[in-house]
Short mmCIF file of C-alpha atoms in Angstrom, two decimals:
data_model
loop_
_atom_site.label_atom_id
_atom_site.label_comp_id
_atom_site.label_asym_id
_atom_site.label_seq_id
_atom_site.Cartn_x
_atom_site.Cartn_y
_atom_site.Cartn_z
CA UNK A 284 86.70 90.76 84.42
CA UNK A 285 84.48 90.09 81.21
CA UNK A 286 88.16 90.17 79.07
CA UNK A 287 89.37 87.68 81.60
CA UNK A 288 86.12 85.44 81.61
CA UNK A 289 85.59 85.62 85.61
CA UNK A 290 82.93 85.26 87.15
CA UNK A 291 80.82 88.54 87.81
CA UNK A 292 78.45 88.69 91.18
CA UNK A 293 77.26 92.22 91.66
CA UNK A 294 74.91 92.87 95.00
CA UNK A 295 72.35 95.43 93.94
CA UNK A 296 71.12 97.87 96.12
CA UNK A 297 67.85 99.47 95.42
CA UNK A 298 66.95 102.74 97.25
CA UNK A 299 63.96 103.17 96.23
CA UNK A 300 62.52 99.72 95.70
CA UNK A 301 58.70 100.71 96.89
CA UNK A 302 56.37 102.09 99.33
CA UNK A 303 55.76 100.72 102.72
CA UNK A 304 52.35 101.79 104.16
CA UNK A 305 53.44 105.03 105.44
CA UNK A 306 54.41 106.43 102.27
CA UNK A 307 57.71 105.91 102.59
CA UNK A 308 60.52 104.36 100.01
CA UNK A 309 61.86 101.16 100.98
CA UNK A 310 65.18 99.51 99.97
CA UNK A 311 66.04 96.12 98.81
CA UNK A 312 69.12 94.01 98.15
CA UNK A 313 69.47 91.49 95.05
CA UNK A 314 72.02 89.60 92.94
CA UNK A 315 73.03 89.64 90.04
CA UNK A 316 75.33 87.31 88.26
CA UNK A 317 77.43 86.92 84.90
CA UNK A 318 78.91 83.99 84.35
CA UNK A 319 81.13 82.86 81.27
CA UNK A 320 79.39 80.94 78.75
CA UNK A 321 81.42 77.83 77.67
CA UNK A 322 79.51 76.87 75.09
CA UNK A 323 81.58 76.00 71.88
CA UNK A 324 79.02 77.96 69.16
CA UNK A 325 79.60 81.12 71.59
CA UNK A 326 76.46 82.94 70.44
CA UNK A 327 76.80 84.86 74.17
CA UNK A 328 80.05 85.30 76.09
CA UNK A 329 77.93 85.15 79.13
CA UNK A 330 74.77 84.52 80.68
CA UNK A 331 73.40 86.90 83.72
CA UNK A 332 70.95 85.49 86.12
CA UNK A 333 69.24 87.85 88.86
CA UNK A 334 68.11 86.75 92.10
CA UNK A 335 65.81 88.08 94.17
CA UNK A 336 64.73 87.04 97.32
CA UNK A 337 61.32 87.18 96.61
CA UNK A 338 61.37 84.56 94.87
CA UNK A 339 58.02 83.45 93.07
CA UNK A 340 56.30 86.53 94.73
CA UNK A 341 58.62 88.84 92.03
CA UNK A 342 55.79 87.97 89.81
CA UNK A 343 53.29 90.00 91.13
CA UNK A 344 55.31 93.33 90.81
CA UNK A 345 54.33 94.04 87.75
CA UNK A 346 53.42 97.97 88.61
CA UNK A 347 55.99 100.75 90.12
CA UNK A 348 54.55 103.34 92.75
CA UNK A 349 56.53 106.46 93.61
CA UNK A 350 55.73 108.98 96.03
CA UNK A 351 53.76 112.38 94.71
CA UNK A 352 53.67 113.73 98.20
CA UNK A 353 54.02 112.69 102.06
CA UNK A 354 50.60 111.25 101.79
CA UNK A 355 49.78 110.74 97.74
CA UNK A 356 51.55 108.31 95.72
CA UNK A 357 51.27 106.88 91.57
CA UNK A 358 50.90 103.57 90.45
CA UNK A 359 52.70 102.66 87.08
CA UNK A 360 51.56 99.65 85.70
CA UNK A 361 53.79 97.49 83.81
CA UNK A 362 53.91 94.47 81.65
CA UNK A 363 56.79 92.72 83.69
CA UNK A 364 58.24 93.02 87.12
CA UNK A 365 59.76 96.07 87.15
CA UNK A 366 62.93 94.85 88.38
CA UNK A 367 63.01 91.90 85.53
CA UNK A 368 62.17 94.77 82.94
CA UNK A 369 65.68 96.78 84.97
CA UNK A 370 67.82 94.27 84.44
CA UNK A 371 66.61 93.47 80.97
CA UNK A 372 66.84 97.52 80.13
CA UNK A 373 70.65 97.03 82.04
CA UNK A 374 71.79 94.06 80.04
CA UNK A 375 70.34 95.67 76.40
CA UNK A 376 72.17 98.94 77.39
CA UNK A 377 75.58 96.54 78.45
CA UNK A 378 75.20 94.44 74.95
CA UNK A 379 75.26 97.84 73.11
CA UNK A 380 78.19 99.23 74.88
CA UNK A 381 80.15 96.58 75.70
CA UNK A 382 82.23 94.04 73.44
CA UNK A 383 81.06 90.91 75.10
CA UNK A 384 77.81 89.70 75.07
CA UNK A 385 75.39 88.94 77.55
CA UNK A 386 72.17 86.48 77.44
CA UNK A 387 69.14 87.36 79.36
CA UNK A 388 65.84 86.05 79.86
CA UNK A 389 62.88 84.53 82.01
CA UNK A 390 64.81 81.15 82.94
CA UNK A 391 67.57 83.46 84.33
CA UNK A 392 65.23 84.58 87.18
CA UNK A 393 65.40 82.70 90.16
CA UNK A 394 61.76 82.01 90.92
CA UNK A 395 61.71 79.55 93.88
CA UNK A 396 60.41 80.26 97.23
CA UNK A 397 59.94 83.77 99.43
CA UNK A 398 62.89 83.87 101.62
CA UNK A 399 61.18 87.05 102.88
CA UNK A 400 57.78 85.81 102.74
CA UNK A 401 57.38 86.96 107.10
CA UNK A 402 60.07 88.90 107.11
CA UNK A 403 58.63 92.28 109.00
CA UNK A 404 62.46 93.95 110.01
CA UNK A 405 63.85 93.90 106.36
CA UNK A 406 66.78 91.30 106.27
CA UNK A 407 66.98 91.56 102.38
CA UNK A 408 70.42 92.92 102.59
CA UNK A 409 71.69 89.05 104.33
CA UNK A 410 70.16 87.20 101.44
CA UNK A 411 72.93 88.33 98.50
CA UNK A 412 76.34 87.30 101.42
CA UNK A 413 74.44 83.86 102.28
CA UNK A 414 74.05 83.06 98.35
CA UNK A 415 77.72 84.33 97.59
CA UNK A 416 79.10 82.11 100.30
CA UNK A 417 77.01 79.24 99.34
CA UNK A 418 77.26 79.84 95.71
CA UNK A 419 81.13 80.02 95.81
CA UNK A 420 81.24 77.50 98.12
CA UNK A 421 78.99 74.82 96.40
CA UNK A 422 79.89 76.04 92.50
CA UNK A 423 82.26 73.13 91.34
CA UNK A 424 81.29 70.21 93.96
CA UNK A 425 78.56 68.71 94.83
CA UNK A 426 77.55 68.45 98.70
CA UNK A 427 75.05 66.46 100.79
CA UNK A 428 72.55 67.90 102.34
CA UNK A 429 71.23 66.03 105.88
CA UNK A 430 68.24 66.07 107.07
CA UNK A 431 67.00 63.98 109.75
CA UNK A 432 65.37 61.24 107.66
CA UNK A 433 68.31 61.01 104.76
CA UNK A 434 70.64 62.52 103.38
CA UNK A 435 70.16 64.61 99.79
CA UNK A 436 72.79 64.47 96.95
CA UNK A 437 72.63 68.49 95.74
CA UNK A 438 74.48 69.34 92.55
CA UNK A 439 76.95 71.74 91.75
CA UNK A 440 76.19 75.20 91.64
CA UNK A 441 77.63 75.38 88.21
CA UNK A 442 75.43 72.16 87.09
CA UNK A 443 72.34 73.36 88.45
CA UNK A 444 72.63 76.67 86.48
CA UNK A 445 73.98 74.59 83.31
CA UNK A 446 70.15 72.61 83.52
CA UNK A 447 68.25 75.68 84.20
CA UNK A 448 67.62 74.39 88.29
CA UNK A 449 68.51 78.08 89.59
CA UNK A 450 65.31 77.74 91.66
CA UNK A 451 66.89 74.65 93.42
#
């Protein structure tokens, strides 16, 4: 897809994203997605962006625990979210092995708010088919969002990631 300068989106699945209070490994469901760089100086063939649903709350997972036994566990503390350090270990790993490369960093995050923020039941896995529909859907044209009050002019997909507004 990379040869033919598509557009990548990849739904992660992580089995065993943490520990829920029992002990026991939860999973979680994320995005992540290349897109061509059209830049004329072509320093990267594309840039990745990952999106979490956690939004701003991805911040604070800056340890690992994994499960020692039923009832003990270990805390690894880290210097980064884990799962921004995962995709920067994936996309260091791709840019060695791969012919095209990829740009990563902190402004590819999406940061904005905690769509799971009360979520109790685990709906992580709806998050990465509502932002492919939308993203797909909204990636060349612009669209109106109405409200009650007015309606609000929302760019492109592909010009809010071109000004660094992945959080909008």
């Amino acid at each position: 897809s990379m040869d033919k300068n598509k557009i990548i989106f990849i739904i992660l699945y992580f089995q065993y994203y943490g520990l829920d209070i029992n002990n026991d490994y939860e999973a979680h469901s994320t995005v992540l997605l290349f897109l061509p760089e059209n830049n004329k100086k072509k320093y990267f063939d594309y840039n990745c962006y990952y999106i979490n649903s956690h939004g701003i709350n991805s911040l604070d997972d800056t340890f690992y625990e994994y499960r020692l036994s039923s009832k003990r566990k270990k805390k690894c503390k880290l210097n980064k979210p884990f799962d921004f350090k995962f995709i920067e270990m994936l996309v260091h790993y791709l840019n060695k092995n791969i012919t095209h490369k990829i740009k990563y960093n902190k402004k590819h995050n999406y940061l904005g708010v905690n769509f799971q923020l009360a979520d109790s039941r685990g709906v992580c896995f709806m998050y990465p088919i509502v932002i492919f529909y939308y993203f797909f859907k909204n990636y060349l044209n612009q669209w109106i969002l109405k409200t009650q009050k007015e309606n609000i002019k929302i760019k492109s997909g592909h010009d809010l990631i071109k000004n660094n507004q992945l959080d909008l």
